[in-house]
Amino acid sequence: MNYLRGFIPWIAFAVVSSAGWQWGAVTALVIGIALLVKDHKAGVAGDSLILERSTVVFFAGLAVLAFALPHSGLRAYSGALALGWLALTAWATLAIGRPFTTGIAKQQAPREVWDTPVFRRINVVITAAWAAAFTLSAAALTAVYASHLGSGVSIPVQVAGFVLPAVFTARYPDRVRARLAQAGR
C-alpha cells in the first residue's frame, strides 16, 4: 500500500479545501514537498517519485492561481481539476511507456521480476485502471459541480475515484500470479 502515501497531499487538499481552495492548495503543496524531500533524502529512486513530482507541480500552479484569482470560477471545479491532473499524469506515463506504478511496485517486488513481461504488463494494467478511474471521476465531478449537487454527491465520487483503483491494485497482481501458477508458468 506504499502507493497510497503519494495520495496524501490530494486527500489533504480535498479536506482542507472546505476552508478555502487557497489553503487546500498550500497545504497539499507543503505536504507534497515534504514527502518528496523525505523520499529524496531516503534515496528513493526517481521512477518511484513520478506521482510526488506531479503533485508538487500541480499544487504549486493551483496555489498561485487560487491566490491570484481567489474568486475564479475554477474554484468550484478544483476537485475535478485535481483528478483531471492525476488522470493526465497517469495517461502520460502510459504514453511514454513508463507507468507511474512501476517505480512504486519495484519497492515491493524482487529485483529479478522487474524486467519480466508479466511485471511490466501488471503495471500497465494497474496504471490504466488508475488513469481510467481518475478520468471518470474528474468527468463525474465536473457534472456534479455543474449541477450543484453538493458534497453529498461529490465526496462519494471522489472517494470511489481512489478506493476502487486501490482495491484493484491490491488484488490484481495476486490474480495474475494465481493464473500463471495454474497455467504452470
mmCIF file of C-alpha atoms in Angstrom:
data_model
loop_
_atom_site.group_PDB
_atom_site.id
_atom_site.type_symbol
_atom_site.label_atom_id
_atom_site.label_comp_id
_atom_site.label_asym_id
_atom_site.label_seq_id
_atom_site.Cartn_x
_atom_site.Cartn_y
_atom_site.Cartn_z
ATOM 1 C CA MET A 1 0.000 0.000 0.000
ATOM 2 C CA ASN A 2 3.033 2.306 -0.362
ATOM 3 C CA TYR A 3 1.417 3.879 -3.412
ATOM 4 C CA LEU A 4 -1.335 5.342 -1.214
ATOM 5 C CA ARG A 5 1.240 7.512 0.523
ATOM 6 C CA GLY A 6 1.591 9.511 -2.689
ATOM 7 C CA PHE A 7 -2.068 10.470 -2.470
ATOM 8 C CA ILE A 8 -1.810 12.073 0.985
ATOM 9 C CA PRO A 9 -1.462 15.622 -0.446
ATOM 10 C CA TRP A 10 -4.526 15.062 -2.648
ATOM 11 C CA ILE A 11 -6.580 13.845 0.281
ATOM 12 C CA ALA A 12 -5.378 16.776 2.403
ATOM 13 C CA PHE A 13 -6.390 19.131 -0.407
ATOM 14 C CA ALA A 14 -9.881 17.632 -0.504
ATOM 15 C CA VAL A 15 -10.256 18.024 3.267
ATOM 16 C CA VAL A 16 -8.677 21.467 3.744
ATOM 17 C CA SER A 17 -10.318 22.997 0.659
ATOM 18 C CA SER A 18 -13.540 23.313 2.620
ATOM 19 C CA ALA A 19 -11.768 26.148 4.466
ATOM 20 C CA GLY A 20 -10.724 27.737 1.150
ATOM 21 C CA TRP A 21 -9.174 26.381 -2.004
ATOM 22 C CA GLN A 22 -6.087 28.523 -1.486
ATOM 23 C CA TRP A 23 -5.386 26.844 1.850
ATOM 24 C CA GLY A 24 -6.132 23.417 0.445
ATOM 25 C CA ALA A 25 -3.629 24.017 -2.354
ATOM 26 C CA VAL A 26 -0.940 25.370 0.001
ATOM 27 C CA THR A 27 -1.453 22.505 2.461
ATOM 28 C CA ALA A 28 -1.182 19.939 -0.319
ATOM 29 C CA LEU A 29 1.889 21.687 -1.755
ATOM 30 C CA VAL A 30 3.661 21.722 1.606
ATOM 31 C CA ILE A 31 2.845 18.062 2.238
ATOM 32 C CA GLY A 32 3.878 17.163 -1.308
ATOM 33 C CA ILE A 33 7.224 18.937 -0.969
ATOM 34 C CA ALA A 34 7.823 17.372 2.459
ATOM 35 C CA LEU A 35 7.164 13.865 1.114
ATOM 36 C CA LEU A 36 9.366 14.488 -1.920
ATOM 37 C CA VAL A 37 12.253 15.828 0.185
ATOM 38 C CA LYS A 38 11.937 12.950 2.642
ATOM 39 C CA ASP A 39 11.992 10.413 -0.176
ATOM 40 C CA HIS A 40 14.994 12.057 -1.860
ATOM 41 C CA LYS A 41 16.898 12.005 1.429
ATOM 42 C CA ALA A 42 15.976 8.339 1.896
ATOM 43 C CA GLY A 43 17.418 7.576 -1.551
ATOM 44 C CA VAL A 44 14.138 6.573 -3.157
ATOM 45 C CA ALA A 45 14.598 6.002 -6.894
ATOM 46 C CA GLY A 46 13.346 8.729 -9.212
ATOM 47 C CA ASP A 47 10.953 6.418 -11.052
ATOM 48 C CA SER A 48 9.174 5.881 -7.746
ATOM 49 C CA LEU A 49 8.511 9.611 -7.385
ATOM 50 C CA ILE A 50 6.565 10.406 -10.556
ATOM 51 C CA LEU A 51 3.341 10.952 -8.644
ATOM 52 C CA GLU A 52 5.058 13.084 -5.994
ATOM 53 C CA ARG A 53 6.710 15.319 -8.596
ATOM 54 C CA SER A 54 3.466 15.722 -10.485
ATOM 55 C CA THR A 55 1.723 16.565 -7.218
ATOM 56 C CA VAL A 56 4.143 19.378 -6.427
ATOM 57 C CA VAL A 57 3.821 20.854 -9.927
ATOM 58 C CA PHE A 58 0.011 20.776 -9.792
ATOM 59 C CA PHE A 59 -0.350 22.274 -6.335
ATOM 60 C CA ALA A 60 2.275 24.957 -6.969
ATOM 61 C CA GLY A 61 0.288 26.063 -10.002
ATOM 62 C CA LEU A 62 -3.049 25.776 -8.234
ATOM 63 C CA ALA A 63 -1.807 27.744 -5.209
ATOM 64 C CA VAL A 64 -0.617 30.569 -7.451
ATOM 65 C CA LEU A 65 -3.930 30.569 -9.319
ATOM 66 C CA ALA A 66 -6.005 30.357 -6.130
ATOM 67 C CA PHE A 67 -4.244 33.305 -4.502
ATOM 68 C CA ALA A 68 -4.081 35.392 -7.686
ATOM 69 C CA LEU A 69 -7.742 34.801 -8.548
ATOM 70 C CA PRO A 70 -9.445 33.668 -5.331
ATOM 71 C CA HIS A 71 -12.931 34.130 -6.765
ATOM 72 C CA SER A 72 -12.218 32.388 -10.066
ATOM 73 C CA GLY A 73 -14.932 30.121 -11.412
ATOM 74 C CA LEU A 74 -12.336 27.364 -11.376
ATOM 75 C CA ARG A 75 -12.578 27.312 -7.586
ATOM 76 C CA ALA A 76 -15.819 25.327 -7.774
ATOM 77 C CA TYR A 77 -14.125 22.791 -10.043
ATOM 78 C CA SER A 78 -10.858 22.379 -8.107
ATOM 79 C CA GLY A 79 -11.618 18.764 -7.172
ATOM 80 C CA ALA A 80 -12.305 17.892 -10.798
ATOM 81 C CA LEU A 81 -9.130 19.730 -11.831
ATOM 82 C CA ALA A 82 -7.123 17.724 -9.300
ATOM 83 C CA LEU A 83 -8.475 14.408 -10.545
ATOM 84 C CA GLY A 84 -8.023 15.563 -14.128
ATOM 85 C CA TRP A 85 -4.373 16.309 -13.403
ATOM 86 C CA LEU A 86 -3.913 12.867 -11.865
ATOM 87 C CA ALA A 87 -5.554 11.346 -14.952
ATOM 88 C CA LEU A 88 -3.241 13.345 -17.217
ATOM 89 C CA THR A 89 -0.227 12.192 -15.206
ATOM 90 C CA ALA A 90 -1.272 8.545 -15.343
ATOM 91 C CA TRP A 91 -2.121 8.602 -19.065
ATOM 92 C CA ALA A 92 1.139 10.429 -19.864
ATOM 93 C CA THR A 93 3.217 7.802 -18.059
ATOM 94 C CA LEU A 94 1.460 5.111 -20.088
ATOM 95 C CA ALA A 95 2.020 7.032 -23.327
ATOM 96 C CA ILE A 96 5.760 7.262 -22.723
ATOM 97 C CA GLY A 97 5.947 3.618 -21.662
ATOM 98 C CA ARG A 98 6.782 4.284 -18.006
ATOM 99 C CA PRO A 99 3.634 3.558 -15.963
ATOM 100 C CA PHE A 100 3.749 5.524 -12.722
ATOM 101 C CA THR A 101 3.071 2.376 -10.681
ATOM 102 C CA THR A 102 6.248 0.648 -11.861
ATOM 103 C CA GLY A 103 8.651 2.516 -9.595
ATOM 104 C CA ILE A 104 6.341 2.001 -6.648
ATOM 105 C CA ALA A 105 5.988 -1.719 -7.439
ATOM 106 C CA LYS A 106 9.773 -2.061 -7.628
ATOM 107 C CA GLN A 107 9.941 -1.078 -3.959
ATOM 108 C CA GLN A 108 7.873 -4.162 -3.122
ATOM 109 C CA ALA A 109 8.779 -6.728 -5.801
ATOM 110 C CA PRO A 110 12.013 -8.714 -6.012
ATOM 111 C CA ARG A 111 14.572 -7.301 -8.444
ATOM 112 C CA GLU A 112 14.551 -10.455 -10.574
ATOM 113 C CA VAL A 113 10.968 -9.785 -11.769
ATOM 114 C CA TRP A 114 11.410 -6.114 -12.689
ATOM 115 C CA ASP A 115 12.316 -6.767 -16.325
ATOM 116 C CA THR A 116 9.798 -9.532 -16.954
ATOM 117 C CA PRO A 117 6.904 -9.049 -19.358
ATOM 118 C CA VAL A 118 4.459 -10.051 -16.600
ATOM 119 C CA PHE A 119 5.713 -7.360 -14.207
ATOM 120 C CA ARG A 120 5.564 -4.738 -16.955
ATOM 121 C CA ARG A 121 2.079 -5.830 -18.040
ATOM 122 C CA ILE A 122 0.756 -5.790 -14.470
ATOM 123 C CA ASN A 123 1.947 -2.204 -14.087
ATOM 124 C CA VAL A 124 0.454 -1.128 -17.417
ATOM 125 C CA VAL A 125 -2.917 -2.584 -16.398
ATOM 126 C CA ILE A 126 -2.802 -1.094 -12.890
ATOM 127 C CA THR A 127 -1.767 2.343 -14.165
ATOM 128 C CA ALA A 128 -4.523 2.171 -16.790
ATOM 129 C CA ALA A 129 -7.030 1.360 -14.038
ATOM 130 C CA TRP A 130 -5.904 4.429 -12.065
ATOM 131 C CA ALA A 131 -5.961 6.586 -15.209
ATOM 132 C CA ALA A 132 -9.480 5.442 -16.083
ATOM 133 C CA ALA A 133 -10.705 5.954 -12.519
ATOM 134 C CA PHE A 134 -9.239 9.460 -12.379
ATOM 135 C CA THR A 135 -10.684 10.337 -15.786
ATOM 136 C CA LEU A 136 -14.161 9.066 -14.948
ATOM 137 C CA SER A 137 -14.073 10.709 -11.508
ATOM 138 C CA ALA A 138 -12.987 14.055 -12.964
ATOM 139 C CA ALA A 139 -15.797 13.898 -15.520
ATOM 140 C CA ALA A 140 -18.334 12.863 -12.885
ATOM 141 C CA LEU A 141 -17.204 15.635 -10.536
ATOM 142 C CA THR A 142 -17.479 18.188 -13.310
ATOM 143 C CA ALA A 143 -21.085 17.099 -13.850
ATOM 144 C CA VAL A 144 -21.775 17.107 -10.093
ATOM 145 C CA TYR A 145 -20.354 20.619 -9.715
ATOM 146 C CA ALA A 146 -22.147 21.935 -12.810
ATOM 147 C CA SER A 147 -25.431 20.527 -11.489
ATOM 148 C CA HIS A 148 -24.819 21.954 -8.000
ATOM 149 C CA LEU A 149 -25.446 18.543 -6.413
ATOM 150 C CA GLY A 150 -23.283 19.324 -3.388
ATOM 151 C CA SER A 151 -20.855 17.418 -1.210
ATOM 152 C CA GLY A 152 -23.304 14.605 -0.546
ATOM 153 C CA VAL A 153 -22.636 13.507 -4.122
ATOM 154 C CA SER A 154 -19.139 14.891 -4.758
ATOM 155 C CA ILE A 155 -17.488 13.233 -1.755
ATOM 156 C CA PRO A 156 -18.599 9.689 -2.669
ATOM 157 C CA VAL A 157 -17.445 10.302 -6.259
ATOM 158 C CA GLN A 158 -14.005 11.402 -5.023
ATOM 159 C CA VAL A 159 -13.752 8.503 -2.578
ATOM 160 C CA ALA A 160 -14.714 6.000 -5.281
ATOM 161 C CA GLY A 161 -12.090 7.524 -7.584
ATOM 162 C CA PHE A 162 -9.412 6.443 -5.119
ATOM 163 C CA VAL A 163 -10.864 3.386 -3.392
ATOM 164 C CA LEU A 164 -11.858 1.392 -6.472
ATOM 165 C CA PRO A 165 -8.451 1.521 -8.181
ATOM 166 C CA ALA A 166 -6.730 0.959 -4.821
ATOM 167 C CA VAL A 167 -8.706 -2.250 -4.298
ATOM 168 C CA PHE A 168 -7.951 -3.295 -7.873
ATOM 169 C CA THR A 169 -4.237 -2.565 -7.318
ATOM 170 C CA ALA A 170 -4.189 -4.671 -4.163
ATOM 171 C CA ARG A 171 -5.910 -7.655 -5.811
ATOM 172 C CA TYR A 172 -4.862 -7.719 -9.446
ATOM 173 C CA PRO A 173 -1.224 -8.900 -9.065
ATOM 174 C CA ASP A 174 -2.355 -11.845 -6.922
ATOM 175 C CA ARG A 175 -4.916 -12.840 -9.555
ATOM 176 C CA VAL A 176 -2.252 -12.728 -12.271
ATOM 177 C CA ARG A 177 0.154 -14.808 -10.163
ATOM 178 C CA ALA A 178 -2.604 -17.339 -9.439
ATOM 179 C CA ARG A 179 -3.442 -17.630 -13.151
ATOM 180 C CA LEU A 180 0.225 -18.117 -14.009
ATOM 181 C CA ALA A 181 0.650 -20.735 -11.277
ATOM 182 C CA GLN A 182 -2.425 -22.584 -12.544
ATOM 183 C CA ALA A 183 -1.017 -22.494 -16.061
ATOM 184 C CA GLY A 184 2.289 -23.869 -14.729
ATOM 185 C CA ARG A 185 4.404 -20.846 -15.569
#
